Amino acid sequence: MPEGHTIHRAARDHADVLQGKTIAAISPQGRFAAQAEQINGTVLTSTGAIGKHLFYHFSNGLTVHIHLGLGGYFVLQTQPADPPRDVVRLRMEGPTHVLDIIGPNTCELIPTHDVETLRLRYGPDLLADPPDPDRAIARIRRSRAPIAKLLMDQKVMSGIGNIYRAEILWLRRIDPMTQGCDLTEATLRALWDEMRELLKLGVELNAIVTNGERPKPGEPITERTNIFASDTCPECAGGIEKSTLAGRTLYHCPVCQTQST
Ligand SMILES: [Zn+2]
């Protein structure tokens, strides 16, 4: 599943090539045909992201809301583009680029002013400007759920997926099973700040990099993590423990991650 940085990056990349352009919209698959008709021939005025939700705002006051879910993806092509495959839910065609949205979990057309309602339904986005950590921190400190579960809960905060969850808890040396209510305000603020920086870096590089390495010029940009999907802890050389929490594999180092306040 894409993590928050992927969606923010997509919002930026898609705006770079389609914003301000008149869009021809179709639904080759047919499931979004009536909605595509309503935005066809209007101008894409801007894009936006809240956590893993992506929004395309059009000049007629309508917005396409996309959540890719586990299997959805984007294909961006330059013109002339290949004819759309019949799995394409929505094709948005501008003068220079064509964007296909395939297999999304959510693809709906909503009034643009409803986006604010959606924003309040989710926890604050780690990448939002200005940052709004207070609502997330207060919610964590009221909960008896383990922090590793709370970080993945998009109602607490938006943007962290399974990889970032493992990495940020390891970087902060926090025991993933610590109850939210046991963590101090200072611990959570430091976690928020570091997580925000990691996500911003993820948007810049278009890859998850949490181990401090930077790709050298010309080097392919790939994921660089500390403990995710790894057997050995880079700090203590001990074994990484794997367990399941909230339906996803949780990785942690039982030696290094002992912080519980
Ligand atoms: Zn360790």
mmCIF file of C-alpha atoms and ligand atoms in Angstrom:
data_model
loop_
_atom_site.group_PDB
_atom_site.id
_atom_site.type_symbol
_atom_site.label_atom_id
_atom_site.label_comp_id
_atom_site.label_asym_id
_atom_site.label_seq_id
_atom_site.Cartn_x
_atom_site.Cartn_y
_atom_site.Cartn_z
ATOM 1 C CA MET A 1 0.000 0.000 0.000
ATOM 2 C CA PRO A 2 1.362 3.436 -0.822
ATOM 3 C CA GLU A 3 2.344 5.475 2.228
ATOM 4 C CA GLY A 4 1.498 9.141 2.650
ATOM 5 C CA HIS A 5 4.548 10.501 0.862
ATOM 6 C CA THR A 6 3.602 8.675 -2.361
ATOM 7 C CA ILE A 7 0.251 10.398 -2.558
ATOM 8 C CA HIS A 8 1.622 13.860 -1.802
ATOM 9 C CA ARG A 9 4.263 13.302 -4.448
ATOM 10 C CA ALA A 10 1.634 12.148 -6.953
ATOM 11 C CA ALA A 11 -0.501 15.230 -6.199
ATOM 12 C CA ARG A 12 2.505 17.417 -6.983
ATOM 13 C CA ASP A 13 3.595 15.488 -10.094
ATOM 14 C CA HIS A 14 0.083 15.396 -11.537
ATOM 15 C CA ALA A 15 -0.414 19.127 -10.888
ATOM 16 C CA ASP A 16 2.885 19.869 -12.667
ATOM 17 C CA VAL A 17 1.563 18.450 -15.943
ATOM 18 C CA LEU A 18 -2.239 18.836 -15.775
ATOM 19 C CA GLN A 19 -3.017 21.864 -13.587
ATOM 20 C CA GLY A 20 -4.519 24.819 -15.453
ATOM 21 C CA LYS A 21 -5.328 22.581 -18.423
ATOM 22 C CA THR A 22 -8.675 21.657 -19.920
ATOM 23 C CA ILE A 23 -9.199 17.985 -19.235
ATOM 24 C CA ALA A 24 -10.875 15.383 -21.405
ATOM 25 C CA ALA A 25 -12.237 12.810 -18.943
ATOM 26 C CA ILE A 26 -13.516 9.332 -19.760
ATOM 27 C CA SER A 27 -14.066 6.058 -17.919
ATOM 28 C CA PRO A 28 -12.905 3.266 -20.245
ATOM 29 C CA GLN A 29 -14.090 0.711 -17.667
ATOM 30 C CA GLY A 30 -17.501 2.375 -17.559
ATOM 31 C CA ARG A 31 -17.874 2.445 -13.771
ATOM 32 C CA PHE A 32 -17.157 6.168 -13.572
ATOM 33 C CA ALA A 33 -18.675 7.162 -16.902
ATOM 34 C CA ALA A 34 -21.454 9.443 -15.629
ATOM 35 C CA GLN A 35 -19.065 11.234 -13.279
ATOM 36 C CA ALA A 36 -16.325 11.581 -15.909
ATOM 37 C CA GLU A 37 -18.910 13.225 -18.141
ATOM 38 C CA GLN A 38 -19.487 15.903 -15.493
ATOM 39 C CA ILE A 39 -15.827 17.000 -15.395
ATOM 40 C CA ASN A 40 -15.098 16.463 -19.081
ATOM 41 C CA GLY A 41 -14.058 19.757 -20.697
ATOM 42 C CA THR A 42 -13.481 21.610 -17.414
ATOM 43 C CA VAL A 43 -10.146 22.890 -16.126
ATOM 44 C CA LEU A 44 -8.136 21.109 -13.424
ATOM 45 C CA THR A 45 -7.571 24.011 -11.028
ATOM 46 C CA SER A 46 -5.447 22.227 -8.399
ATOM 47 C CA THR A 47 -4.672 18.945 -6.675
ATOM 48 C CA GLY A 48 -4.344 18.142 -2.992
ATOM 49 C CA ALA A 49 -3.627 15.293 -0.600
ATOM 50 C CA ILE A 50 -4.782 14.385 2.880
ATOM 51 C CA GLY A 51 -2.871 11.358 4.089
ATOM 52 C CA LYS A 52 -3.515 8.685 1.479
ATOM 53 C CA HIS A 53 -6.441 10.554 -0.117
ATOM 54 C CA LEU A 54 -5.831 12.444 -3.330
ATOM 55 C CA PHE A 55 -8.063 15.196 -4.691
ATOM 56 C CA TYR A 56 -8.366 16.702 -8.174
ATOM 57 C CA HIS A 57 -10.274 19.976 -8.083
ATOM 58 C CA PHE A 58 -12.083 21.182 -11.197
ATOM 59 C CA SER A 59 -13.254 24.608 -12.334
ATOM 60 C CA ASN A 60 -16.953 23.692 -12.033
ATOM 61 C CA GLY A 61 -16.788 23.167 -8.251
ATOM 62 C CA LEU A 62 -16.446 19.393 -8.404
ATOM 63 C CA THR A 63 -13.612 17.259 -7.057
ATOM 64 C CA VAL A 64 -12.493 13.734 -7.843
ATOM 65 C CA HIS A 65 -11.558 11.935 -4.609
ATOM 66 C CA ILE A 66 -9.199 8.957 -4.985
ATOM 67 C CA HIS A 67 -7.963 6.433 -2.417
ATOM 68 C CA LEU A 68 -5.852 3.797 -4.118
ATOM 69 C CA GLY A 69 -6.249 1.133 -1.426
ATOM 70 C CA LEU A 70 -4.062 -1.961 -1.667
ATOM 71 C CA GLY A 71 -4.126 -2.587 -5.397
ATOM 72 C CA GLY A 72 -4.813 0.736 -7.101
ATOM 73 C CA TYR A 73 -2.225 2.639 -9.110
ATOM 74 C CA PHE A 74 -1.623 5.573 -11.466
ATOM 75 C CA VAL A 75 -0.149 5.531 -14.941
ATOM 76 C CA LEU A 76 1.068 8.881 -16.255
ATOM 77 C CA GLN A 77 2.007 9.083 -19.929
ATOM 78 C CA THR A 78 3.099 11.830 -22.271
ATOM 79 C CA GLN A 79 1.065 12.498 -25.402
ATOM 80 C CA PRO A 80 0.478 10.741 -27.682
ATOM 81 C CA ALA A 81 -0.649 8.192 -25.095
ATOM 82 C CA ASP A 82 -1.513 4.557 -25.668
ATOM 83 C CA PRO A 83 -5.226 3.848 -26.010
ATOM 84 C CA PRO A 84 -6.677 3.163 -22.541
ATOM 85 C CA ARG A 85 -6.965 -0.402 -21.317
ATOM 86 C CA ASP A 86 -10.470 -1.380 -20.280
ATOM 87 C CA VAL A 87 -9.434 -1.631 -16.595
ATOM 88 C CA VAL A 88 -8.935 2.146 -16.451
ATOM 89 C CA ARG A 89 -11.515 3.649 -14.094
ATOM 90 C CA LEU A 90 -10.740 7.239 -15.025
ATOM 91 C CA ARG A 91 -8.598 8.720 -17.773
ATOM 92 C CA MET A 92 -7.805 12.439 -17.536
ATOM 93 C CA GLU A 93 -6.271 13.758 -20.686
ATOM 94 C CA GLY A 94 -4.512 17.111 -21.013
ATOM 95 C CA PRO A 95 -2.643 18.579 -23.971
ATOM 96 C CA THR A 96 0.752 17.133 -22.995
ATOM 97 C CA HIS A 97 0.022 14.321 -20.535
ATOM 98 C CA VAL A 98 -2.534 11.604 -19.844
ATOM 99 C CA LEU A 99 -3.250 10.176 -16.414
ATOM 100 C CA ASP A 100 -4.945 6.800 -15.900
ATOM 101 C CA ILE A 101 -6.319 5.709 -12.537
ATOM 102 C CA ILE A 102 -6.612 1.954 -12.232
ATOM 103 C CA GLY A 103 -8.170 -0.208 -9.529
ATOM 104 C CA PRO A 104 -8.703 2.460 -6.855
ATOM 105 C CA ASN A 105 -10.481 1.588 -3.646
ATOM 106 C CA THR A 106 -12.327 4.908 -3.754
ATOM 107 C CA CYS A 107 -13.074 6.938 -6.860
ATOM 108 C CA GLU A 108 -15.891 9.399 -6.333
ATOM 109 C CA LEU A 109 -17.020 12.800 -7.485
ATOM 110 C CA ILE A 110 -17.852 15.213 -4.660
ATOM 111 C CA PRO A 111 -18.522 18.932 -4.316
ATOM 112 C CA THR A 112 -15.185 20.631 -3.655
ATOM 113 C CA HIS A 113 -16.490 22.174 -0.424
ATOM 114 C CA ASP A 114 -17.012 18.661 1.020
ATOM 115 C CA VAL A 115 -13.248 18.127 1.111
ATOM 116 C CA GLU A 116 -13.067 20.129 4.345
ATOM 117 C CA THR A 117 -15.551 17.725 5.957
ATOM 118 C CA LEU A 118 -13.336 14.826 4.931
ATOM 119 C CA ARG A 119 -10.277 16.598 6.305
ATOM 120 C CA LEU A 120 -11.874 16.798 9.749
ATOM 121 C CA ARG A 121 -12.836 13.123 9.649
ATOM 122 C CA TYR A 122 -9.171 12.140 9.475
ATOM 123 C CA GLY A 123 -6.383 12.883 11.871
ATOM 124 C CA PRO A 124 -4.048 15.744 10.931
ATOM 125 C CA ASP A 125 -1.838 15.043 7.965
ATOM 126 C CA LEU A 126 1.831 14.888 8.913
ATOM 127 C CA LEU A 127 2.698 16.810 5.759
ATOM 128 C CA ALA A 128 0.099 19.556 6.137
ATOM 129 C CA ASP A 129 1.179 23.193 6.259
ATOM 130 C CA PRO A 130 1.041 24.614 8.823
ATOM 131 C CA PRO A 131 1.650 21.459 10.916
ATOM 132 C CA ASP A 132 -1.125 20.535 13.323
ATOM 133 C CA PRO A 133 0.289 17.963 15.753
ATOM 134 C CA ASP A 134 -1.835 18.894 18.779
ATOM 135 C CA ARG A 135 -4.996 17.056 17.734
ATOM 136 C CA ALA A 136 -3.023 13.838 17.045
ATOM 137 C CA ILE A 137 -0.990 14.017 20.252
ATOM 138 C CA ALA A 138 -4.076 14.614 22.392
ATOM 139 C CA ARG A 139 -5.847 11.667 20.788
ATOM 140 C CA ILE A 140 -2.890 9.325 21.371
ATOM 141 C CA ARG A 141 -2.591 10.381 25.009
ATOM 142 C CA ARG A 142 -6.258 9.541 25.616
ATOM 143 C CA SER A 143 -5.880 5.998 24.268
ATOM 144 C CA ARG A 144 -4.895 2.701 25.856
ATOM 145 C CA ALA A 145 -4.129 1.196 22.463
ATOM 146 C CA PRO A 146 -0.492 0.415 21.653
ATOM 147 C CA ILE A 147 1.359 3.239 19.910
ATOM 148 C CA ALA A 148 2.163 0.932 16.980
ATOM 149 C CA LYS A 149 -1.551 0.574 16.341
ATOM 150 C CA LEU A 150 -2.361 4.260 16.846
ATOM 151 C CA LEU A 151 0.264 5.418 14.347
ATOM 152 C CA MET A 152 -1.453 3.416 11.587
ATOM 153 C CA ASP A 153 -4.908 4.731 12.475
ATOM 154 C CA GLN A 154 -5.722 7.410 9.905
ATOM 155 C CA LYS A 155 -8.205 8.949 12.332
ATOM 156 C CA VAL A 156 -5.291 9.697 14.690
ATOM 157 C CA MET A 157 -2.940 11.045 12.052
ATOM 158 C CA SER A 158 -2.603 10.636 8.309
ATOM 159 C CA GLY A 159 0.437 9.571 6.384
ATOM 160 C CA ILE A 160 2.109 6.642 8.166
ATOM 161 C CA GLY A 161 2.044 3.199 6.584
ATOM 162 C CA ASN A 162 3.624 -0.038 7.719
ATOM 163 C CA ILE A 163 7.208 0.779 6.734
ATOM 164 C CA TYR A 164 7.292 4.208 8.356
ATOM 165 C CA ARG A 165 5.612 2.802 11.464
ATOM 166 C CA ALA A 166 8.418 0.295 12.053
ATOM 167 C CA GLU A 167 11.122 2.811 11.228
ATOM 168 C CA ILE A 168 9.945 5.753 13.334
ATOM 169 C CA LEU A 169 9.396 3.613 16.449
ATOM 170 C CA TRP A 170 12.878 2.165 16.063
ATOM 171 C CA LEU A 171 14.463 5.593 15.452
ATOM 172 C CA ARG A 172 12.780 6.951 18.597
ATOM 173 C CA ARG A 173 13.620 3.698 20.476
ATOM 174 C CA ILE A 174 9.973 3.365 21.525
ATOM 175 C CA ASP A 175 8.559 -0.010 22.553
ATOM 176 C CA PRO A 176 5.745 -0.484 20.006
ATOM 177 C CA MET A 177 3.379 -1.983 22.572
ATOM 178 C CA THR A 178 3.499 1.090 24.842
ATOM 179 C CA GLN A 179 -0.003 2.393 25.452
ATOM 180 C CA GLY A 180 -0.644 5.826 23.976
ATOM 181 C CA CYS A 181 -1.632 7.219 27.385
ATOM 182 C CA ASP A 182 1.780 6.320 28.845
ATOM 183 C CA LEU A 183 3.734 8.420 26.349
ATOM 184 C CA THR A 184 4.633 11.968 27.292
ATOM 185 C CA GLU A 185 3.804 15.019 25.281
ATOM 186 C CA ALA A 186 7.553 15.572 24.661
ATOM 187 C CA THR A 187 8.064 12.030 23.341
ATOM 188 C CA LEU A 188 5.128 12.364 20.968
ATOM 189 C CA ARG A 189 6.131 15.814 19.763
ATOM 190 C CA ALA A 190 9.636 14.540 18.941
ATOM 191 C CA LEU A 191 8.100 11.555 17.138
ATOM 192 C CA TRP A 192 5.792 13.836 15.123
ATOM 193 C CA ASP A 193 8.647 16.185 14.167
ATOM 194 C CA GLU A 194 10.978 13.419 13.013
ATOM 195 C CA MET A 195 8.162 11.619 11.168
ATOM 196 C CA ARG A 196 7.259 14.818 9.347
ATOM 197 C CA GLU A 197 10.869 15.309 8.224
ATOM 198 C CA LEU A 198 11.061 11.699 7.007
ATOM 199 C CA LEU A 199 7.859 12.067 5.017
ATOM 200 C CA LYS A 200 9.049 15.337 3.459
ATOM 201 C CA LEU A 201 12.243 13.580 2.430
ATOM 202 C CA GLY A 202 10.124 10.745 1.017
ATOM 203 C CA VAL A 203 8.224 13.236 -1.140
ATOM 204 C CA GLU A 204 11.470 14.817 -2.382
ATOM 205 C CA LEU A 205 13.146 11.502 -3.220
ATOM 206 C CA ASN A 206 9.930 9.691 -4.150
ATOM 207 C CA ALA A 207 11.202 6.813 -2.014
ATOM 208 C CA ILE A 208 11.238 5.887 1.662
ATOM 209 C CA VAL A 209 14.646 6.710 3.107
ATOM 210 C CA THR A 210 14.954 6.475 6.893
ATOM 211 C CA ASN A 211 18.557 5.396 7.488
ATOM 212 C CA GLY A 212 20.229 8.752 6.858
ATOM 213 C CA GLU A 213 21.813 7.683 3.551
ATOM 214 C CA ARG A 214 21.381 9.892 0.525
ATOM 215 C CA PRO A 215 21.532 8.570 -2.987
ATOM 216 C CA LYS A 216 24.591 9.925 -4.805
ATOM 217 C CA PRO A 217 24.016 11.763 -8.082
ATOM 218 C CA GLY A 218 23.184 9.270 -10.814
ATOM 219 C CA GLU A 219 22.522 6.477 -8.346
ATOM 220 C CA PRO A 220 19.040 4.920 -8.517
ATOM 221 C CA ILE A 221 16.798 6.066 -5.693
ATOM 222 C CA THR A 222 15.617 3.055 -3.769
ATOM 223 C CA GLU A 223 14.079 2.399 -0.397
ATOM 224 C CA ARG A 224 16.649 2.622 2.413
ATOM 225 C CA THR A 225 15.441 1.522 5.817
ATOM 226 C CA ASN A 226 16.865 0.348 9.147
ATOM 227 C CA ILE A 227 14.780 -2.581 10.350
ATOM 228 C CA PHE A 228 11.732 -2.980 8.093
ATOM 229 C CA ALA A 229 11.601 -6.522 6.656
ATOM 230 C CA SER A 230 15.074 -7.058 8.074
ATOM 231 C CA ASP A 231 16.410 -9.863 10.280
ATOM 232 C CA THR A 232 19.106 -7.916 12.093
ATOM 233 C CA CYS A 233 19.135 -4.663 14.035
ATOM 234 C CA PRO A 234 21.800 -2.286 12.657
ATOM 235 C CA GLU A 235 22.292 -0.807 16.149
ATOM 236 C CA CYS A 236 22.766 -3.854 18.398
ATOM 237 C CA ALA A 237 23.145 -6.631 15.796
ATOM 238 C CA GLY A 238 20.402 -8.569 17.597
ATOM 239 C CA GLY A 239 17.432 -10.190 15.916
ATOM 240 C CA ILE A 240 14.435 -8.173 14.702
ATOM 241 C CA GLU A 241 11.156 -9.498 16.056
ATOM 242 C CA LYS A 242 8.151 -9.931 13.780
ATOM 243 C CA SER A 243 4.591 -9.918 15.020
ATOM 244 C CA THR A 244 1.198 -9.010 13.653
ATOM 245 C CA LEU A 245 -0.607 -5.882 14.772
ATOM 246 C CA ALA A 246 -3.687 -4.346 13.179
ATOM 247 C CA GLY A 247 -3.410 -6.885 10.370
ATOM 248 C CA ARG A 248 0.105 -5.882 9.307
ATOM 249 C CA THR A 249 3.532 -7.260 10.158
ATOM 250 C CA LEU A 250 5.218 -5.227 12.852
ATOM 251 C CA TYR A 251 9.015 -5.238 13.028
ATOM 252 C CA HIS A 252 10.877 -4.174 16.137
ATOM 253 C CA CYS A 253 14.110 -4.638 18.051
ATOM 254 C CA PRO A 254 13.376 -5.873 21.586
ATOM 255 C CA VAL A 255 16.849 -4.773 22.778
ATOM 256 C CA CYS A 256 16.894 -1.197 21.464
ATOM 257 C CA GLN A 257 13.224 -0.286 21.676
ATOM 258 C CA THR A 258 12.608 -0.054 25.394
ATOM 259 C CA GLN A 259 11.404 3.527 25.748
ATOM 260 C CA SER A 260 7.913 3.418 27.263
ATOM 261 C CA THR A 261 7.130 6.951 28.454
HETATM 262 ZN ZN ZN B 1 18.663 -3.329 18.379
#
